[in-house]
CSV table of N, CA and C in Angstrom, one decimal:
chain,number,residue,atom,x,y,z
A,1285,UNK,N,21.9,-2.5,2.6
A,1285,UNK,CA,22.5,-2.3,3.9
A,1285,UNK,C,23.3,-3.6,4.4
A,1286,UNK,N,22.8,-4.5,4.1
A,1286,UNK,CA,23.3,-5.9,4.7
A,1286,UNK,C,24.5,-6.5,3.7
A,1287,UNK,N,24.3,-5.8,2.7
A,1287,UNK,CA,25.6,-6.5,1.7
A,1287,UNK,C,26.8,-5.3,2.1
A,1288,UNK,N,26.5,-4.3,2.1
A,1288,UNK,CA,27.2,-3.2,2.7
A,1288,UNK,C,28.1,-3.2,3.8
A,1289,UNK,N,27.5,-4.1,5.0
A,1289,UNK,CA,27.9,-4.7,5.8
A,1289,UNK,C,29.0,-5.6,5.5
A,1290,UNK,N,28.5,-6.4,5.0
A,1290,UNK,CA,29.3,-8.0,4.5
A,1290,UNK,C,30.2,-7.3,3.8
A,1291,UNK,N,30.3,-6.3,3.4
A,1291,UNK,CA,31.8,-5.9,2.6
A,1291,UNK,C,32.5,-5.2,3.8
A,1292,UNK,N,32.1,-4.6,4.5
A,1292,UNK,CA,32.7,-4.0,5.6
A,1292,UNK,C,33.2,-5.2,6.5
A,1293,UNK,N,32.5,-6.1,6.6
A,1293,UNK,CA,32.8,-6.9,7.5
A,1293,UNK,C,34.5,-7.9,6.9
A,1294,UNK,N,34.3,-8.2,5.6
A,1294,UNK,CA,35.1,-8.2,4.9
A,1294,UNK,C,36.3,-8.1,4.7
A,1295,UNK,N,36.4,-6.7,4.5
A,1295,UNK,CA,37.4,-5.9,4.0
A,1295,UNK,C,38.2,-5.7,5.4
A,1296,UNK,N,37.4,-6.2,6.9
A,1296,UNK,CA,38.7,-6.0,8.2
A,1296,UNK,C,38.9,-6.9,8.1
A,1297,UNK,N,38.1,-8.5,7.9
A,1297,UNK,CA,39.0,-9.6,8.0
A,1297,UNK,C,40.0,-10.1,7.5
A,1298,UNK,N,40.2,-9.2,6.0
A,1298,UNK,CA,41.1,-9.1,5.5
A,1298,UNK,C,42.0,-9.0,5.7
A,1299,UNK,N,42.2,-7.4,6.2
A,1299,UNK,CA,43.0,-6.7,6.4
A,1299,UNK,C,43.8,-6.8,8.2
A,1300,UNK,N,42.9,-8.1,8.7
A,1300,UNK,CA,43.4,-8.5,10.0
A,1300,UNK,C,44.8,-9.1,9.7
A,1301,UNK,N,45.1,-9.8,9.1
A,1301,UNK,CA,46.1,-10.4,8.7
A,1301,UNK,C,47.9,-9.8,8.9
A,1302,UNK,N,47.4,-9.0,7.7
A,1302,UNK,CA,48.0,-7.8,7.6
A,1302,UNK,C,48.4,-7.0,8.7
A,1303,UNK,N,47.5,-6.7,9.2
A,1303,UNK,CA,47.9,-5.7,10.6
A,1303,UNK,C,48.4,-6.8,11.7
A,1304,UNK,N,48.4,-7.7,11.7
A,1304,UNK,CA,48.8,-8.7,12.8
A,1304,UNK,C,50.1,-8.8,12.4
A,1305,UNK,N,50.4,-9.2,11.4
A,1305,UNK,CA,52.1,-9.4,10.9
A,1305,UNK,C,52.8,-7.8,11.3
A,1306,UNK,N,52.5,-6.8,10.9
A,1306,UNK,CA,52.9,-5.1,10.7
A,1306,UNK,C,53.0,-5.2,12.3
A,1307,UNK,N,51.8,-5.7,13.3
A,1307,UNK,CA,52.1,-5.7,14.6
A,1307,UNK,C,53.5,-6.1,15.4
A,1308,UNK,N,53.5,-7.6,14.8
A,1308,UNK,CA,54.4,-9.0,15.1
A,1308,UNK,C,55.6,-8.4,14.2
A,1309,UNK,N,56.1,-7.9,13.2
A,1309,UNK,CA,57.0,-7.6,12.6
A,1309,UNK,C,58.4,-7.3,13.0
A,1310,UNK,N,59.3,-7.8,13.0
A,1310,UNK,CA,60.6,-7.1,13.8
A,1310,UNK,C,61.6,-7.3,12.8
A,1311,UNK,N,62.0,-6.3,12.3
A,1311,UNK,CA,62.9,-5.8,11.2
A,1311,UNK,C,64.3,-6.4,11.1
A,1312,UNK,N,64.4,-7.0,10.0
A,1312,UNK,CA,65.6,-8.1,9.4
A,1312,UNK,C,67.1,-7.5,10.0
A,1313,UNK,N,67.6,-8.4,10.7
A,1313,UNK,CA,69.2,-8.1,10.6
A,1313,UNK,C,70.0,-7.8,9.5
A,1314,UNK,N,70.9,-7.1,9.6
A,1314,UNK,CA,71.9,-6.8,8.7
A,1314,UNK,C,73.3,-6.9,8.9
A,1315,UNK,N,74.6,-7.6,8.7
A,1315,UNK,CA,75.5,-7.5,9.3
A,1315,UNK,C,76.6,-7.7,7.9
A,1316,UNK,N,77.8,-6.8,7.9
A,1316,UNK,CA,79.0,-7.7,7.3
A,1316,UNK,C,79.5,-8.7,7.9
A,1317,UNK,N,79.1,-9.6,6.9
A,1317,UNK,CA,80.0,-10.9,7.5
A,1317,UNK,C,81.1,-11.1,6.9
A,1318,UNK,N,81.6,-10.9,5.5
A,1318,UNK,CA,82.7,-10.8,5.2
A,1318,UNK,C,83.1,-10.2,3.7
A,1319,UNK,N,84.2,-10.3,3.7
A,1319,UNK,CA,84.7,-9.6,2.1
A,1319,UNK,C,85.9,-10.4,1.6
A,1320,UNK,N,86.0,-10.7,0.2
A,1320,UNK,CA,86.8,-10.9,-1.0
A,1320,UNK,C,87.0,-10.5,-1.3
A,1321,UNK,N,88.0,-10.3,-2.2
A,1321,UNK,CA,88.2,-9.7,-3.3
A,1321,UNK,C,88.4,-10.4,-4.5
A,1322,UNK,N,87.5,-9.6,-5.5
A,1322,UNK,CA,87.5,-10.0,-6.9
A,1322,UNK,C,88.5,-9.7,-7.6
A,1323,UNK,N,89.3,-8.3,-7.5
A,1323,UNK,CA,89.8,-8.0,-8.5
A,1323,UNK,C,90.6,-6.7,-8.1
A,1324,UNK,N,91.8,-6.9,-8.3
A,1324,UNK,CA,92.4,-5.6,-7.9
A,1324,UNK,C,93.6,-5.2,-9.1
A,1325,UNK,N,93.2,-3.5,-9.7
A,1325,UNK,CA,93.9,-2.9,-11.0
A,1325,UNK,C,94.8,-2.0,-10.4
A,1326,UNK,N,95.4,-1.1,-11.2
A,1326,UNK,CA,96.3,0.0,-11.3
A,1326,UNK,C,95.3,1.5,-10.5
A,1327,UNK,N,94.1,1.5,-10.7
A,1327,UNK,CA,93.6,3.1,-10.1
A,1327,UNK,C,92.2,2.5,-8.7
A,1328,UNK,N,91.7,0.7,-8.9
A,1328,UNK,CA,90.8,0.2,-8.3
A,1328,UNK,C,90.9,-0.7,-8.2
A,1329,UNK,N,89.4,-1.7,-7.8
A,1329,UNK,CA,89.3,-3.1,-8.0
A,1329,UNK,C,88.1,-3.1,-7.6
A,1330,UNK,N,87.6,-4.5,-7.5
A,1330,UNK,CA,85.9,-4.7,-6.9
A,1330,UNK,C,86.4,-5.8,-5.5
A,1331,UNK,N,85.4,-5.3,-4.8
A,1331,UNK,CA,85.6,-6.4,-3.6
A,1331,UNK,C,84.0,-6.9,-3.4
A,1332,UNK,N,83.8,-8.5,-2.8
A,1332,UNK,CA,82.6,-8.9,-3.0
A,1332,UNK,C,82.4,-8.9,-1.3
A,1333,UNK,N,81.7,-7.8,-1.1
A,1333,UNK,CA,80.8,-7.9,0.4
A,1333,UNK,C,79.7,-9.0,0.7
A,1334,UNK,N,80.0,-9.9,1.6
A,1334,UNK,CA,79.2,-10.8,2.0
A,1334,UNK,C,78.7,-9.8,3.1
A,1335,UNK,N,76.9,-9.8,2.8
A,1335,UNK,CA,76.0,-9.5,4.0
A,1335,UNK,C,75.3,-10.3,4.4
A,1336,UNK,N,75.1,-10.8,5.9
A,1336,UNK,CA,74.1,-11.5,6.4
A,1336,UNK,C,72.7,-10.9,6.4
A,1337,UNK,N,71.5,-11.3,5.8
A,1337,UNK,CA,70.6,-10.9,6.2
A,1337,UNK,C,69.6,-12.2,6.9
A,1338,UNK,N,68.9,-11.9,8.2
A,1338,UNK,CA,68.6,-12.4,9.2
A,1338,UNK,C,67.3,-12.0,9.4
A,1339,UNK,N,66.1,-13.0,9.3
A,1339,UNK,CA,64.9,-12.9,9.4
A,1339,UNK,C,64.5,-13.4,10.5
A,1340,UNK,N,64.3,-12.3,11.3
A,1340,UNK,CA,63.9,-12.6,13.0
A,1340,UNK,C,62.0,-13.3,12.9
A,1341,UNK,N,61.5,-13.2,12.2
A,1341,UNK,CA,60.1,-13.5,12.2
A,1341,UNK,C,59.7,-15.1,11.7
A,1342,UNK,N,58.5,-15.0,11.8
A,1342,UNK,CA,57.9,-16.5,11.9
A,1342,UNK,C,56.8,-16.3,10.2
A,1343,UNK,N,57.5,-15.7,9.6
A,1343,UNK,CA,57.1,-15.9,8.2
A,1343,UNK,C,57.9,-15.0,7.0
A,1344,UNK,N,58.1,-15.8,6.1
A,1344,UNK,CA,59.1,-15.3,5.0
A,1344,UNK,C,58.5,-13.8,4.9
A,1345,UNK,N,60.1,-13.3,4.0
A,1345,UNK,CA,60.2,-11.9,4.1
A,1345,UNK,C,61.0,-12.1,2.4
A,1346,UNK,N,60.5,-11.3,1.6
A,1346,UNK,CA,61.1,-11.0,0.6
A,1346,UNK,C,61.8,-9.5,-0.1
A,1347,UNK,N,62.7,-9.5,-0.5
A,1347,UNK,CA,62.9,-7.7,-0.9
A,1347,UNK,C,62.5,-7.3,-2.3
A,1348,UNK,N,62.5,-6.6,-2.3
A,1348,UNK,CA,62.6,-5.9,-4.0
A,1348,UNK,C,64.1,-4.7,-4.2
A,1349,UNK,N,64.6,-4.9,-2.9
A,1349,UNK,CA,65.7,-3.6,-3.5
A,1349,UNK,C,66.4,-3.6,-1.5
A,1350,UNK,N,67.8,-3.3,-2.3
A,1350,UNK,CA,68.6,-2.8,-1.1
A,1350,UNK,C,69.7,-2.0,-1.2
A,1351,UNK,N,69.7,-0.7,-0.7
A,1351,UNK,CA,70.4,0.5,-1.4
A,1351,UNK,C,71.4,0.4,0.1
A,1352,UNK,N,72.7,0.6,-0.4
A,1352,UNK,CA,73.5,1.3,0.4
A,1352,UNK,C,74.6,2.4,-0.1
A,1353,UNK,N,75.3,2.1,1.4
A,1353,UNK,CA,76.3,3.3,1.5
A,1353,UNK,C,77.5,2.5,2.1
A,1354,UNK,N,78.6,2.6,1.4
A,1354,UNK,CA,79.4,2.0,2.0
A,1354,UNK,C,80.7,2.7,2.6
A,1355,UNK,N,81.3,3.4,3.5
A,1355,UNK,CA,82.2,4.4,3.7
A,1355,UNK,C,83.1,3.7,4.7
A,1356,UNK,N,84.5,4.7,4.7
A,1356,UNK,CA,86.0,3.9,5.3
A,1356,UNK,C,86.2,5.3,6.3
A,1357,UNK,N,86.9,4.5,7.2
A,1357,UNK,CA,87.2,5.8,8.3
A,1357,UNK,C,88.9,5.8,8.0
A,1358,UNK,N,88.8,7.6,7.9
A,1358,UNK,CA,90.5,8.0,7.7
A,1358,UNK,C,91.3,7.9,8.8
A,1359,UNK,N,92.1,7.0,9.4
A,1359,UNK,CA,92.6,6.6,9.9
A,1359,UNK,C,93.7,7.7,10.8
A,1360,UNK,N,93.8,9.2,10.0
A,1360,UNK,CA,94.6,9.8,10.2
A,1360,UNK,C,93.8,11.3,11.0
A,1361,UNK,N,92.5,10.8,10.9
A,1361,UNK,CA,91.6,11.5,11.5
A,1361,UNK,C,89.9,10.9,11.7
A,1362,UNK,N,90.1,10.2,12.9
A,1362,UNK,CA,88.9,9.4,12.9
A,1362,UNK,C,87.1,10.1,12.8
A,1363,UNK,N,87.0,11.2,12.6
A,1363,UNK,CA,86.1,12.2,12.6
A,1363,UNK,C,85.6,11.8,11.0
A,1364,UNK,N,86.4,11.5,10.3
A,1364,UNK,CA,86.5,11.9,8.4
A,1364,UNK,C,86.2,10.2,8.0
A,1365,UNK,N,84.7,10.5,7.2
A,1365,UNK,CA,85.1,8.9,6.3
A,1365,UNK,C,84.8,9.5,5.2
A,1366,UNK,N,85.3,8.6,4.1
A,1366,UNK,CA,85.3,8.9,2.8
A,1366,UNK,C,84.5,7.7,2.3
A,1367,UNK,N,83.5,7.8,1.1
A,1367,UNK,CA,82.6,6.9,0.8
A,1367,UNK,C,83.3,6.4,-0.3
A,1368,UNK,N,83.3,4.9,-0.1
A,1368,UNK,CA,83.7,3.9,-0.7
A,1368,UNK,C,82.9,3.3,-2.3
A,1369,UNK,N,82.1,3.3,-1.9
A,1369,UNK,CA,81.0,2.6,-2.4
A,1369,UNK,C,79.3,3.1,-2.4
A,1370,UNK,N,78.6,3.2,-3.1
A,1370,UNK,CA,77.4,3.4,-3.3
A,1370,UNK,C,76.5,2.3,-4.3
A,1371,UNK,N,75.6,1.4,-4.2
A,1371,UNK,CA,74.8,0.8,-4.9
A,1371,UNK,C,73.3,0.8,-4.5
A,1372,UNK,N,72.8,-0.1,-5.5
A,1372,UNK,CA,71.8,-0.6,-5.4
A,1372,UNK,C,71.7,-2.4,-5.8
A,1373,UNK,N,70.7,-3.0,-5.2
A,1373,UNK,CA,70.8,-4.5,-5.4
A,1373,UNK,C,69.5,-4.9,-5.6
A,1374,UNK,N,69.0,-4.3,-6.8
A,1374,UNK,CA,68.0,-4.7,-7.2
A,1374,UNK,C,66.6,-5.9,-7.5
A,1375,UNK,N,67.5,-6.9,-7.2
A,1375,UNK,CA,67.2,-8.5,-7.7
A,1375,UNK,C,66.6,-9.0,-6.5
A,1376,UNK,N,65.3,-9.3,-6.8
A,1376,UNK,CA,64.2,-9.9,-5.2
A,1376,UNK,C,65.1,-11.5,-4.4
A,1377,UNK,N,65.4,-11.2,-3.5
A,1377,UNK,CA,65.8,-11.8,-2.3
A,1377,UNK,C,65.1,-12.4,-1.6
A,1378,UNK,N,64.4,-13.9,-1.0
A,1378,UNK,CA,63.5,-14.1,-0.3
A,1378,UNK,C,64.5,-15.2,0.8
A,1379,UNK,N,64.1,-14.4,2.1
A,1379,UNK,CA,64.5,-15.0,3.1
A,1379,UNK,C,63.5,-16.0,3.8
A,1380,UNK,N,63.6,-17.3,4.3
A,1380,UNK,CA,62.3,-17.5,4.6
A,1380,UNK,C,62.5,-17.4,6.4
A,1381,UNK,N,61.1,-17.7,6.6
A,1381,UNK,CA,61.1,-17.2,8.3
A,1381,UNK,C,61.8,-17.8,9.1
A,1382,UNK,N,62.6,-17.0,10.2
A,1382,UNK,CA,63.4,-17.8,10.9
A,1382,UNK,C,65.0,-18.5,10.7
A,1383,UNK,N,65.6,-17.8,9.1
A,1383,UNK,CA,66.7,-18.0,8.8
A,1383,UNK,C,67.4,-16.9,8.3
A,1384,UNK,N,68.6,-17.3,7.6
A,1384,UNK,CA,69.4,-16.4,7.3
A,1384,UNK,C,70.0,-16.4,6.2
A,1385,UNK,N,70.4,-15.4,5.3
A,1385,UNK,CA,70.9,-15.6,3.4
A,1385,UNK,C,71.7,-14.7,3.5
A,1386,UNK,N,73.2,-15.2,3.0
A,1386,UNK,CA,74.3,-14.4,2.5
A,1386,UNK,C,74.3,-14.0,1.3
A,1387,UNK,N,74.3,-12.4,1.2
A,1387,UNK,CA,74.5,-11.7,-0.2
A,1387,UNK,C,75.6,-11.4,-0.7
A,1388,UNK,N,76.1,-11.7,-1.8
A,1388,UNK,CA,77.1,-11.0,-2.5
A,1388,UNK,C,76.9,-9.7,-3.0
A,1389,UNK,N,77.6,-8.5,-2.2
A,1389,UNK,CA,77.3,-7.4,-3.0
A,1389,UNK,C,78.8,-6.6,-3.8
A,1390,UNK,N,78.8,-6.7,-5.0
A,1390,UNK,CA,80.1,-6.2,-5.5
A,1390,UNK,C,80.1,-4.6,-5.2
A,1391,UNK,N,81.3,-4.4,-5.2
A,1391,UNK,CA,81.4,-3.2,-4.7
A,1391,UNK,C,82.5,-2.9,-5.4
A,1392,UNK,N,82.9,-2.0,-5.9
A,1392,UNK,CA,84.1,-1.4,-7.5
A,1392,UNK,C,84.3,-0.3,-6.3
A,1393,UNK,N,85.6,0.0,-6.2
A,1393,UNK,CA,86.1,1.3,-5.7
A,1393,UNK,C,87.4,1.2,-6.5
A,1394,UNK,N,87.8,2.8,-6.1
A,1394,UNK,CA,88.9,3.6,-6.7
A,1394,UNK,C,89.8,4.0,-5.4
A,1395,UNK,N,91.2,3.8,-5.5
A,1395,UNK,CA,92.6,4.2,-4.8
A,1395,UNK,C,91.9,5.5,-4.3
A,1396,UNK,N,91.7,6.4,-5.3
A,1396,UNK,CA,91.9,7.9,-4.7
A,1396,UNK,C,90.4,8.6,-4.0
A,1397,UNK,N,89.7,7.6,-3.8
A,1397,UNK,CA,88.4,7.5,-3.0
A,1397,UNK,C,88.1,6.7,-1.5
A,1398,UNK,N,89.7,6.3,-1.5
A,1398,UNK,CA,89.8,5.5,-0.1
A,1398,UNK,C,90.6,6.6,1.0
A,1399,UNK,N,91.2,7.4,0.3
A,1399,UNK,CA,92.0,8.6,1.5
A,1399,UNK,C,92.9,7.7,2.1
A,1400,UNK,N,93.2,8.4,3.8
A,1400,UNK,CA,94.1,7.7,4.2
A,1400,UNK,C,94.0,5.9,4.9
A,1401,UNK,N,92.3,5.6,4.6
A,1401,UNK,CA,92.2,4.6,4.8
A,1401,UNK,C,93.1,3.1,3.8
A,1402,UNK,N,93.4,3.8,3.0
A,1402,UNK,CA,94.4,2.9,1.8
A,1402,UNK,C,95.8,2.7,2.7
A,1403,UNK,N,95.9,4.1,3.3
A,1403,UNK,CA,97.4,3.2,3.9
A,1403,UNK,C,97.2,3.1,5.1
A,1404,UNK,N,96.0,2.7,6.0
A,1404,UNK,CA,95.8,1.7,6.8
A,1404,UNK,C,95.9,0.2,6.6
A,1405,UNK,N,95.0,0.2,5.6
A,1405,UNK,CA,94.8,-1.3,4.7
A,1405,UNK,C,96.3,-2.0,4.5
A,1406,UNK,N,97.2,-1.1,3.7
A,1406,UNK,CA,98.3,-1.6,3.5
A,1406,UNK,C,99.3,-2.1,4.8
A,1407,UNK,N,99.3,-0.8,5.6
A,1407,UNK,CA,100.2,-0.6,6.8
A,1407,UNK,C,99.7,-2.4,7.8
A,1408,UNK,N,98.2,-2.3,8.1
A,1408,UNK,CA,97.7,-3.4,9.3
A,1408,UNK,C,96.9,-4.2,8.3
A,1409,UNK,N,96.4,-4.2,7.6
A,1409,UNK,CA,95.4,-5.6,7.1
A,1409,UNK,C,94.1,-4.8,7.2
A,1410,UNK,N,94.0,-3.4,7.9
A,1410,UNK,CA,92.4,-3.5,8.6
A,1410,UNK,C,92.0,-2.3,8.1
A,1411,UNK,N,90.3,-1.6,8.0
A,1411,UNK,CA,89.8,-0.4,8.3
A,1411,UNK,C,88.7,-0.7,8.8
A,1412,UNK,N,88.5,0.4,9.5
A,1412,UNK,CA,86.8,0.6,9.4
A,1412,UNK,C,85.9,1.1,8.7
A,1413,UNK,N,84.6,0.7,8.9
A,1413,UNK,CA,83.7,1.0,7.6
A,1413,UNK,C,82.4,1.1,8.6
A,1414,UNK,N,81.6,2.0,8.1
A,1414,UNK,CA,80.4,2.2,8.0
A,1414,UNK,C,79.4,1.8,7.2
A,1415,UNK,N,78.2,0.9,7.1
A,1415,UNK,CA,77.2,1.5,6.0
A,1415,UNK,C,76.2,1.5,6.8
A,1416,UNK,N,75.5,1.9,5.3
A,1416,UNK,CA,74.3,2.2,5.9
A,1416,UNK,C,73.4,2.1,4.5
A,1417,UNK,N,71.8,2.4,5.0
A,1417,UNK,CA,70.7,1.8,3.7
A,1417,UNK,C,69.4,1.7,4.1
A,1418,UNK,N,69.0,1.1,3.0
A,1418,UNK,CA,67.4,0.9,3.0
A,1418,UNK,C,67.0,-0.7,2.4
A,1419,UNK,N,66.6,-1.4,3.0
A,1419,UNK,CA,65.8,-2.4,2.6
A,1419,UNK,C,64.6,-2.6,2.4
A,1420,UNK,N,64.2,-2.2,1.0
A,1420,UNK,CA,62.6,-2.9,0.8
A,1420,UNK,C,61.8,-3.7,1.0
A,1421,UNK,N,60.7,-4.2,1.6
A,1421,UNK,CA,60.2,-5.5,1.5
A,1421,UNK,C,59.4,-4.8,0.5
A,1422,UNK,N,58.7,-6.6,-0.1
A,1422,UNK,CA,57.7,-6.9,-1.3
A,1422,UNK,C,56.7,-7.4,-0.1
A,1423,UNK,N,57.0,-8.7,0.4
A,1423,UNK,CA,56.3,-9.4,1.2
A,1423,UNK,C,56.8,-9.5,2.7
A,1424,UNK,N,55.9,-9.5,3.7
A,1424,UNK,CA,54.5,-9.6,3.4
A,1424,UNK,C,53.8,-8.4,3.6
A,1425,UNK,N,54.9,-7.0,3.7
A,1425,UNK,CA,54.3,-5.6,3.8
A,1425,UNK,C,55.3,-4.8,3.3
A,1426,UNK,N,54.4,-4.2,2.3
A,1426,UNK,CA,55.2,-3.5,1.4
A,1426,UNK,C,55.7,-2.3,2.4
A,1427,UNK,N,56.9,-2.3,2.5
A,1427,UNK,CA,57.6,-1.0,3.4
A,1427,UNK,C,58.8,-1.3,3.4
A,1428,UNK,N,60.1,0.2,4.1
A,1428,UNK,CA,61.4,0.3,3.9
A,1428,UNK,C,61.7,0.4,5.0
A,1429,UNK,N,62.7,-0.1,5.1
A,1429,UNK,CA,63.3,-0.2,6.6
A,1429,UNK,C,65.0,0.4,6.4
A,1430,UNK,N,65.5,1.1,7.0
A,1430,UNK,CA,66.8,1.6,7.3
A,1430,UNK,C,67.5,0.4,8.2
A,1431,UNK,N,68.7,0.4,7.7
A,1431,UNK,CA,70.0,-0.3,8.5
A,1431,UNK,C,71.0,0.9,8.3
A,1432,UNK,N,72.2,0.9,9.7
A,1432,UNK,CA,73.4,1.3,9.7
A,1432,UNK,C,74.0,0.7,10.5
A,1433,UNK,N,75.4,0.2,10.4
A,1433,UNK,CA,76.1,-0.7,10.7
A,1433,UNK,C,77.6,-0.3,10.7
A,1434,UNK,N,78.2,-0.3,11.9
A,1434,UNK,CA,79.9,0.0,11.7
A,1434,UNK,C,80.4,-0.9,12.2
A,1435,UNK,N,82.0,-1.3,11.6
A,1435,UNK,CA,82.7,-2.4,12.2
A,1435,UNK,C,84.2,-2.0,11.9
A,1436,UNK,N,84.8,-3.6,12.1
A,1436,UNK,CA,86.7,-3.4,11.4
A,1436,UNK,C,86.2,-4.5,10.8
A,1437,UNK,N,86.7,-4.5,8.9
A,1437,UNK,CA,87.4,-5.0,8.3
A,1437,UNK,C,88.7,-5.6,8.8
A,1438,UNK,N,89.0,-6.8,8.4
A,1438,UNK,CA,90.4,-7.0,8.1
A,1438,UNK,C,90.7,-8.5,7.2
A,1439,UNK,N,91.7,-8.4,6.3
A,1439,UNK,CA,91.8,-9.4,5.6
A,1439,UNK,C,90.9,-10.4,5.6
A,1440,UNK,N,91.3,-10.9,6.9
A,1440,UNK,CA,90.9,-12.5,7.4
A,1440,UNK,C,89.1,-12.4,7.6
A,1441,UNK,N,88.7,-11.2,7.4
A,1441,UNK,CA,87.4,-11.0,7.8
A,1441,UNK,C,86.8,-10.2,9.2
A,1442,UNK,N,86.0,-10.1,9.0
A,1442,UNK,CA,85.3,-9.0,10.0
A,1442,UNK,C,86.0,-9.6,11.6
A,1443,UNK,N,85.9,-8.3,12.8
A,1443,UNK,CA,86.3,-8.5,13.9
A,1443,UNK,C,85.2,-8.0,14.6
């Protein structure tokens, strides 16, 4: 009975930890901060999305995976976006507490997947974009958190 105990007793002190962080927890920022471009062909090109991610908390946060969606609004009908981009970013990311790490995320699109957002781009420098996703943590609690995010693009960088 008394070792029975001591495991019981145990296994919450353990798991105090844990539930105190899951308590305290406040879910990472996500932002475009900016875009390049790598490479532009005849039907596409890749552009490199710089994302901010932002660790509001007072201990490191690590990922295992960040899935998005990246979509452009048709300029010719602001109701309509056409999706630009879809990945994943597999490779563990560790932010530590209280700061912030810019991602490169490549992103390969195609002309005929941008709609009328292509001759926005051309016409003003600018579009808008949507994304949106899921960020995994590894540490310190294994769980998935959703982001969505809209802005303007433009050349010079986000507005």
């Amino acid at each position: 009975m008394l070792l029975r105990n001591r495991a019981i007793l145990t296994a919450l002190l353990l798991a105090l930890p844990v539930g105190a962080c899951a308590g305290a927890y406040r879910q990472p920022e996500i932002q475009l901060e900016g875009i390049r471009v790598g490479g532009i062909g005849l039907r596409g090109g890749t552009l490199y999305a710089q994302v901010l991610v932002t660790n509001p908390n007072n201990f490191d946060l690590e990922t295992r995976a960040l899935t998005y969606d990246l979509e452009v609004n048709d300029p010719t009908d602001r109701s309509q976006w056409a999706r630009l981009a879809q990945g994943v970013i597999d490779e563990r990311v560790r932010v530590e507490r209280r700061s912030s790490k810019i991602l490169e995320v490549p992103v390969q699109f195609r002309y005929d997947d941008m709609g009328g957002a292509l001759r926005q781009i051309l016409d003003t420098g600018t579009f808008n974009y949507r994304v949106s996703g899921d960020v995994r943590l590894s540490e310190p609690i294994g769980r998935t958190f959703p982001f969505r995010r809209t802005g303007t693009v433009s050349l010079d960088g986000i507005r």
